[in-house]
Amino acid sequence: MRKTSMETHRRQQMADITERVQAAVEAAGIEQGLAVVYAPHTTAGITVNEGTDPHVERDILATLAQLVPTDGSYAHAEGNSDAHVKATLVGNSVTLMVNEGRLALGTWQRLFLFEGDGPRRRRVWVEVVNSRP
Ligand code: ZN
């Protein structure tokens, strides 16, 4: 397993982690296989979405905020319940295919860490599995 970490910069954001995960795939040195990308956190997640138009990030965060308001009626006393719920909606891992040594992503796709309770240091773990040993 390869471990990376990064700083997020806002309470909630979508941080593009495509290049850091691609670097982990290249370090593994495989041509064909799978990359499991995992966030070991309870208020952050991992997802794939569009990385070209920044309005998409804005729309995703705005929609999550509508669905899960920051000041909702929550029992968890830490004050970040919205982040816990949003992290569950986003999910905390994705599995991507690796083809010819590269993450196999669609034209508009990028890989994101969803930050729900930043800014803070976040870890991303990557396991690369070779399907043609
Ligand atoms: Zn909490």
mmCIF file with all atom_site columns, C-alpha atoms and ligand atoms in Angstrom:
data_model
loop_
_atom_site.group_PDB
_atom_site.id
_atom_site.type_symbol
_atom_site.label_atom_id
_atom_site.label_alt_id
_atom_site.label_comp_id
_atom_site.label_asym_id
_atom_site.label_entity_id
_atom_site.label_seq_id
_atom_site.pdbx_PDB_ins_code
_atom_site.Cartn_x
_atom_site.Cartn_y
_atom_site.Cartn_z
_atom_site.occupancy
_atom_site.B_iso_or_equiv
_atom_site.pdbx_formal_charge
_atom_site.auth_seq_id
_atom_site.auth_comp_id
_atom_site.auth_asym_id
_atom_site.auth_atom_id
_atom_site.pdbx_PDB_model_num
ATOM   1   C  CA . MET A 1 1   ? 0.000   0.000   0.000   1.00 0.00 ? 1   MET A CA 1
ATOM   2   C  CA . ARG A 1 2   ? 1.234   3.476   -0.856  1.00 0.00 ? 2   ARG A CA 1
ATOM   3   C  CA . LYS A 1 3   ? 0.386   6.321   1.509   1.00 0.00 ? 3   LYS A CA 1
ATOM   4   C  CA . THR A 1 4   ? 0.222   9.981   0.588   1.00 0.00 ? 4   THR A CA 1
ATOM   5   C  CA . SER A 1 5   ? -1.004  13.011  2.466   1.00 0.00 ? 5   SER A CA 1
ATOM   6   C  CA . MET A 1 6   ? -2.060  16.502  1.557   1.00 0.00 ? 6   MET A CA 1
ATOM   7   C  CA . GLU A 1 7   ? -3.388  19.727  3.021   1.00 0.00 ? 7   GLU A CA 1
ATOM   8   C  CA . THR A 1 8   ? -6.891  20.869  2.201   1.00 0.00 ? 8   THR A CA 1
ATOM   9   C  CA . HIS A 1 9   ? -7.648  24.566  2.179   1.00 0.00 ? 9   HIS A CA 1
ATOM   10  C  CA . ARG A 1 10  ? -11.341 25.093  2.850   1.00 0.00 ? 10  ARG A CA 1
ATOM   11  C  CA . ARG A 1 11  ? -13.944 23.593  5.183   1.00 0.00 ? 11  ARG A CA 1
ATOM   12  C  CA . GLN A 1 12  ? -15.494 21.818  2.223   1.00 0.00 ? 12  GLN A CA 1
ATOM   13  C  CA . GLN A 1 13  ? -13.894 21.319  -1.146  1.00 0.00 ? 13  GLN A CA 1
ATOM   14  C  CA . MET A 1 14  ? -13.147 18.824  -3.873  1.00 0.00 ? 14  MET A CA 1
ATOM   15  C  CA . ALA A 1 15  ? -9.353  18.434  -4.122  1.00 0.00 ? 15  ALA A CA 1
ATOM   16  C  CA . ASP A 1 16  ? -8.077  16.955  -7.386  1.00 0.00 ? 16  ASP A CA 1
ATOM   17  C  CA . ILE A 1 17  ? -5.827  14.000  -6.476  1.00 0.00 ? 17  ILE A CA 1
ATOM   18  C  CA . THR A 1 18  ? -5.541  12.481  -9.962  1.00 0.00 ? 18  THR A CA 1
ATOM   19  C  CA . GLU A 1 19  ? -1.842  13.225  -10.427 1.00 0.00 ? 19  GLU A CA 1
ATOM   20  C  CA . ARG A 1 20  ? -0.794  12.008  -6.979  1.00 0.00 ? 20  ARG A CA 1
ATOM   21  C  CA . VAL A 1 21  ? -2.641  8.733   -7.512  1.00 0.00 ? 21  VAL A CA 1
ATOM   22  C  CA . GLN A 1 22  ? -1.200  8.410   -11.020 1.00 0.00 ? 22  GLN A CA 1
ATOM   23  C  CA . ALA A 1 23  ? 2.251   8.837   -9.462  1.00 0.00 ? 23  ALA A CA 1
ATOM   24  C  CA . ALA A 1 24  ? 1.486   5.971   -7.070  1.00 0.00 ? 24  ALA A CA 1
ATOM   25  C  CA . VAL A 1 25  ? 0.430   3.807   -10.026 1.00 0.00 ? 25  VAL A CA 1
ATOM   26  C  CA . GLU A 1 26  ? 3.668   4.641   -11.863 1.00 0.00 ? 26  GLU A CA 1
ATOM   27  C  CA . ALA A 1 27  ? 5.720   3.861   -8.765  1.00 0.00 ? 27  ALA A CA 1
ATOM   28  C  CA . ALA A 1 28  ? 4.072   0.432   -8.683  1.00 0.00 ? 28  ALA A CA 1
ATOM   29  C  CA . GLY A 1 29  ? 5.328   -0.132  -12.220 1.00 0.00 ? 29  GLY A CA 1
ATOM   30  C  CA . ILE A 1 30  ? 2.393   -2.147  -13.549 1.00 0.00 ? 30  ILE A CA 1
ATOM   31  C  CA . GLU A 1 31  ? 0.773   -2.065  -16.992 1.00 0.00 ? 31  GLU A CA 1
ATOM   32  C  CA . GLN A 1 32  ? -2.663  -3.584  -16.334 1.00 0.00 ? 32  GLN A CA 1
ATOM   33  C  CA . GLY A 1 33  ? -4.559  -3.845  -13.107 1.00 0.00 ? 33  GLY A CA 1
ATOM   34  C  CA . LEU A 1 34  ? -6.550  -2.015  -10.492 1.00 0.00 ? 34  LEU A CA 1
ATOM   35  C  CA . ALA A 1 35  ? -5.920  0.918   -8.192  1.00 0.00 ? 35  ALA A CA 1
ATOM   36  C  CA . VAL A 1 36  ? -7.932  1.064   -4.988  1.00 0.00 ? 36  VAL A CA 1
ATOM   37  C  CA . VAL A 1 37  ? -7.967  4.625   -3.639  1.00 0.00 ? 37  VAL A CA 1
ATOM   38  C  CA . TYR A 1 38  ? -9.049  4.988   -0.018  1.00 0.00 ? 38  TYR A CA 1
ATOM   39  C  CA . ALA A 1 39  ? -9.500  7.879   2.409   1.00 0.00 ? 39  ALA A CA 1
ATOM   40  C  CA . PRO A 1 40  ? -8.952  6.693   6.020   1.00 0.00 ? 40  PRO A CA 1
ATOM   41  C  CA . HIS A 1 41  ? -11.221 9.395   7.430   1.00 0.00 ? 41  HIS A CA 1
ATOM   42  C  CA . THR A 1 42  ? -14.787 9.811   8.676   1.00 0.00 ? 42  THR A CA 1
ATOM   43  C  CA . THR A 1 43  ? -15.364 13.333  7.344   1.00 0.00 ? 43  THR A CA 1
ATOM   44  C  CA . ALA A 1 44  ? -13.703 13.041  3.926   1.00 0.00 ? 44  ALA A CA 1
ATOM   45  C  CA . GLY A 1 45  ? -14.324 10.854  0.902   1.00 0.00 ? 45  GLY A CA 1
ATOM   46  C  CA . ILE A 1 46  ? -13.119 9.846   -2.537  1.00 0.00 ? 46  ILE A CA 1
ATOM   47  C  CA . THR A 1 47  ? -15.034 10.255  -5.786  1.00 0.00 ? 47  THR A CA 1
ATOM   48  C  CA . VAL A 1 48  ? -14.677 10.615  -9.547  1.00 0.00 ? 48  VAL A CA 1
ATOM   49  C  CA . ASN A 1 49  ? -16.268 13.509  -11.377 1.00 0.00 ? 49  ASN A CA 1
ATOM   50  C  CA . GLU A 1 50  ? -15.625 16.295  -13.866 1.00 0.00 ? 50  GLU A CA 1
ATOM   51  C  CA . GLY A 1 51  ? -12.467 18.311  -13.334 1.00 0.00 ? 51  GLY A CA 1
ATOM   52  C  CA . THR A 1 52  ? -12.648 20.744  -16.234 1.00 0.00 ? 52  THR A CA 1
ATOM   53  C  CA . ASP A 1 53  ? -15.480 23.102  -15.306 1.00 0.00 ? 53  ASP A CA 1
ATOM   54  C  CA . PRO A 1 54  ? -15.091 24.391  -11.711 1.00 0.00 ? 54  PRO A CA 1
ATOM   55  C  CA . HIS A 1 55  ? -18.851 24.972  -11.639 1.00 0.00 ? 55  HIS A CA 1
ATOM   56  C  CA . VAL A 1 56  ? -19.264 21.217  -11.235 1.00 0.00 ? 56  VAL A CA 1
ATOM   57  C  CA . GLU A 1 57  ? -17.390 21.275  -7.902  1.00 0.00 ? 57  GLU A CA 1
ATOM   58  C  CA . ARG A 1 58  ? -19.476 24.243  -6.822  1.00 0.00 ? 58  ARG A CA 1
ATOM   59  C  CA . ASP A 1 59  ? -22.704 22.484  -7.783  1.00 0.00 ? 59  ASP A CA 1
ATOM   60  C  CA . ILE A 1 60  ? -21.753 19.262  -5.991  1.00 0.00 ? 60  ILE A CA 1
ATOM   61  C  CA . LEU A 1 61  ? -20.847 21.114  -2.792  1.00 0.00 ? 61  LEU A CA 1
ATOM   62  C  CA . ALA A 1 62  ? -23.964 23.304  -2.994  1.00 0.00 ? 62  ALA A CA 1
ATOM   63  C  CA . THR A 1 63  ? -26.191 20.279  -3.486  1.00 0.00 ? 63  THR A CA 1
ATOM   64  C  CA . LEU A 1 64  ? -24.573 18.417  -0.598  1.00 0.00 ? 64  LEU A CA 1
ATOM   65  C  CA . ALA A 1 65  ? -25.103 21.535  1.540   1.00 0.00 ? 65  ALA A CA 1
ATOM   66  C  CA . GLN A 1 66  ? -28.797 21.603  0.617   1.00 0.00 ? 66  GLN A CA 1
ATOM   67  C  CA . LEU A 1 67  ? -29.212 17.908  1.377   1.00 0.00 ? 67  LEU A CA 1
ATOM   68  C  CA . VAL A 1 68  ? -27.186 17.979  4.599   1.00 0.00 ? 68  VAL A CA 1
ATOM   69  C  CA . PRO A 1 69  ? -27.231 21.431  6.197   1.00 0.00 ? 69  PRO A CA 1
ATOM   70  C  CA . THR A 1 70  ? -24.352 22.404  8.480   1.00 0.00 ? 70  THR A CA 1
ATOM   71  C  CA . ASP A 1 71  ? -26.758 23.570  11.191  1.00 0.00 ? 71  ASP A CA 1
ATOM   72  C  CA . GLY A 1 72  ? -29.137 20.621  11.051  1.00 0.00 ? 72  GLY A CA 1
ATOM   73  C  CA . SER A 1 73  ? -30.499 18.895  14.156  1.00 0.00 ? 73  SER A CA 1
ATOM   74  C  CA . TYR A 1 74  ? -27.747 16.398  14.963  1.00 0.00 ? 74  TYR A CA 1
ATOM   75  C  CA . ALA A 1 75  ? -26.939 14.383  18.081  1.00 0.00 ? 75  ALA A CA 1
ATOM   76  C  CA . HIS A 1 76  ? -23.147 14.140  17.516  1.00 0.00 ? 76  HIS A CA 1
ATOM   77  C  CA . ALA A 1 77  ? -21.690 16.868  19.732  1.00 0.00 ? 77  ALA A CA 1
ATOM   78  C  CA . GLU A 1 78  ? -18.492 17.571  17.803  1.00 0.00 ? 78  GLU A CA 1
ATOM   79  C  CA . GLY A 1 79  ? -20.192 20.098  15.511  1.00 0.00 ? 79  GLY A CA 1
ATOM   80  C  CA . ASN A 1 80  ? -19.245 18.384  12.269  1.00 0.00 ? 80  ASN A CA 1
ATOM   81  C  CA . SER A 1 81  ? -22.154 16.003  11.739  1.00 0.00 ? 81  SER A CA 1
ATOM   82  C  CA . ASP A 1 82  ? -22.838 17.370  8.277   1.00 0.00 ? 82  ASP A CA 1
ATOM   83  C  CA . ALA A 1 83  ? -19.307 16.348  7.289   1.00 0.00 ? 83  ALA A CA 1
ATOM   84  C  CA . HIS A 1 84  ? -19.822 12.802  8.585   1.00 0.00 ? 84  HIS A CA 1
ATOM   85  C  CA . VAL A 1 85  ? -23.084 12.429  6.628   1.00 0.00 ? 85  VAL A CA 1
ATOM   86  C  CA . LYS A 1 86  ? -21.625 13.953  3.468   1.00 0.00 ? 86  LYS A CA 1
ATOM   87  C  CA . ALA A 1 87  ? -18.593 11.657  3.653   1.00 0.00 ? 87  ALA A CA 1
ATOM   88  C  CA . THR A 1 88  ? -20.938 8.677   3.765   1.00 0.00 ? 88  THR A CA 1
ATOM   89  C  CA . LEU A 1 89  ? -22.891 9.971   0.758   1.00 0.00 ? 89  LEU A CA 1
ATOM   90  C  CA . VAL A 1 90  ? -19.678 10.505  -1.225  1.00 0.00 ? 90  VAL A CA 1
ATOM   91  C  CA . GLY A 1 91  ? -18.112 7.188   -0.146  1.00 0.00 ? 91  GLY A CA 1
ATOM   92  C  CA . ASN A 1 92  ? -14.585 6.652   1.109   1.00 0.00 ? 92  ASN A CA 1
ATOM   93  C  CA . SER A 1 93  ? -12.988 4.698   -1.724  1.00 0.00 ? 93  SER A CA 1
ATOM   94  C  CA . VAL A 1 94  ? -13.038 4.095   -5.451  1.00 0.00 ? 94  VAL A CA 1
ATOM   95  C  CA . THR A 1 95  ? -11.490 1.349   -7.556  1.00 0.00 ? 95  THR A CA 1
ATOM   96  C  CA . LEU A 1 96  ? -10.086 2.445   -10.907 1.00 0.00 ? 96  LEU A CA 1
ATOM   97  C  CA . MET A 1 97  ? -8.734  0.384   -13.771 1.00 0.00 ? 97  MET A CA 1
ATOM   98  C  CA . VAL A 1 98  ? -5.107  0.793   -14.791 1.00 0.00 ? 98  VAL A CA 1
ATOM   99  C  CA . ASN A 1 99  ? -4.413  0.460   -18.514 1.00 0.00 ? 99  ASN A CA 1
ATOM   100 C  CA . GLU A 1 100 ? -0.946  0.752   -20.086 1.00 0.00 ? 100 GLU A CA 1
ATOM   101 C  CA . GLY A 1 101 ? 0.381   2.127   -16.809 1.00 0.00 ? 101 GLY A CA 1
ATOM   102 C  CA . ARG A 1 102 ? -2.192  4.925   -16.586 1.00 0.00 ? 102 ARG A CA 1
ATOM   103 C  CA . LEU A 1 103 ? -5.384  5.399   -14.613 1.00 0.00 ? 103 LEU A CA 1
ATOM   104 C  CA . ALA A 1 104 ? -8.197  4.603   -17.042 1.00 0.00 ? 104 ALA A CA 1
ATOM   105 C  CA . LEU A 1 105 ? -10.408 7.671   -16.758 1.00 0.00 ? 105 LEU A CA 1
ATOM   106 C  CA . GLY A 1 106 ? -12.953 9.121   -19.167 1.00 0.00 ? 106 GLY A CA 1
ATOM   107 C  CA . THR A 1 107 ? -12.196 12.306  -21.053 1.00 0.00 ? 107 THR A CA 1
ATOM   108 C  CA . TRP A 1 108 ? -13.691 14.621  -18.444 1.00 0.00 ? 108 TRP A CA 1
ATOM   109 C  CA . GLN A 1 109 ? -13.077 12.514  -15.377 1.00 0.00 ? 109 GLN A CA 1
ATOM   110 C  CA . ARG A 1 110 ? -10.757 13.397  -12.508 1.00 0.00 ? 110 ARG A CA 1
ATOM   111 C  CA . LEU A 1 111 ? -10.288 11.799  -9.131  1.00 0.00 ? 111 LEU A CA 1
ATOM   112 C  CA . PHE A 1 112 ? -11.167 13.902  -6.077  1.00 0.00 ? 112 PHE A CA 1
ATOM   113 C  CA . LEU A 1 113 ? -10.785 13.874  -2.348  1.00 0.00 ? 113 LEU A CA 1
ATOM   114 C  CA . PHE A 1 114 ? -13.970 15.333  -0.885  1.00 0.00 ? 114 PHE A CA 1
ATOM   115 C  CA . GLU A 1 115 ? -13.067 17.431  2.150   1.00 0.00 ? 115 GLU A CA 1
ATOM   116 C  CA . GLY A 1 116 ? -15.980 17.755  4.565   1.00 0.00 ? 116 GLY A CA 1
ATOM   117 C  CA . ASP A 1 117 ? -14.380 19.297  7.649   1.00 0.00 ? 117 ASP A CA 1
ATOM   118 C  CA . GLY A 1 118 ? -11.229 21.126  6.648   1.00 0.00 ? 118 GLY A CA 1
ATOM   119 C  CA . PRO A 1 119 ? -8.878  22.687  6.303   1.00 0.00 ? 119 PRO A CA 1
ATOM   120 C  CA . ARG A 1 120 ? -6.663  19.922  7.611   1.00 0.00 ? 120 ARG A CA 1
ATOM   121 C  CA . ARG A 1 121 ? -4.112  17.290  6.623   1.00 0.00 ? 121 ARG A CA 1
ATOM   122 C  CA . ARG A 1 122 ? -5.685  14.344  4.852   1.00 0.00 ? 122 ARG A CA 1
ATOM   123 C  CA . ARG A 1 123 ? -4.289  10.957  3.970   1.00 0.00 ? 123 ARG A CA 1
ATOM   124 C  CA . VAL A 1 124 ? -4.967  8.989   0.799   1.00 0.00 ? 124 VAL A CA 1
ATOM   125 C  CA . TRP A 1 125 ? -3.993  5.329   0.609   1.00 0.00 ? 125 TRP A CA 1
ATOM   126 C  CA . VAL A 1 126 ? -3.525  3.592   -2.723  1.00 0.00 ? 126 VAL A CA 1
ATOM   127 C  CA . GLU A 1 127 ? -3.184  -0.144  -3.343  1.00 0.00 ? 127 GLU A CA 1
ATOM   128 C  CA . VAL A 1 128 ? -2.212  -1.103  -6.883  1.00 0.00 ? 128 VAL A CA 1
ATOM   129 C  CA . VAL A 1 129 ? -2.990  -4.652  -7.974  1.00 0.00 ? 129 VAL A CA 1
ATOM   130 C  CA . ASN A 1 130 ? -1.314  -6.188  -11.022 1.00 0.00 ? 130 ASN A CA 1
ATOM   131 C  CA . SER A 1 131 ? -3.740  -8.230  -13.126 1.00 0.00 ? 131 SER A CA 1
ATOM   132 C  CA . ARG A 1 132 ? -1.060  -9.579  -15.490 1.00 0.00 ? 132 ARG A CA 1
ATOM   133 C  CA . PRO A 1 133 ? 1.794   -10.776 -13.313 1.00 0.00 ? 133 PRO A CA 1
HETATM 134 ZN ZN . ZN  B 2 .   ? -17.323 14.304  14.375  1.00 0.00 ? 1   ZN  B ZN 1
#
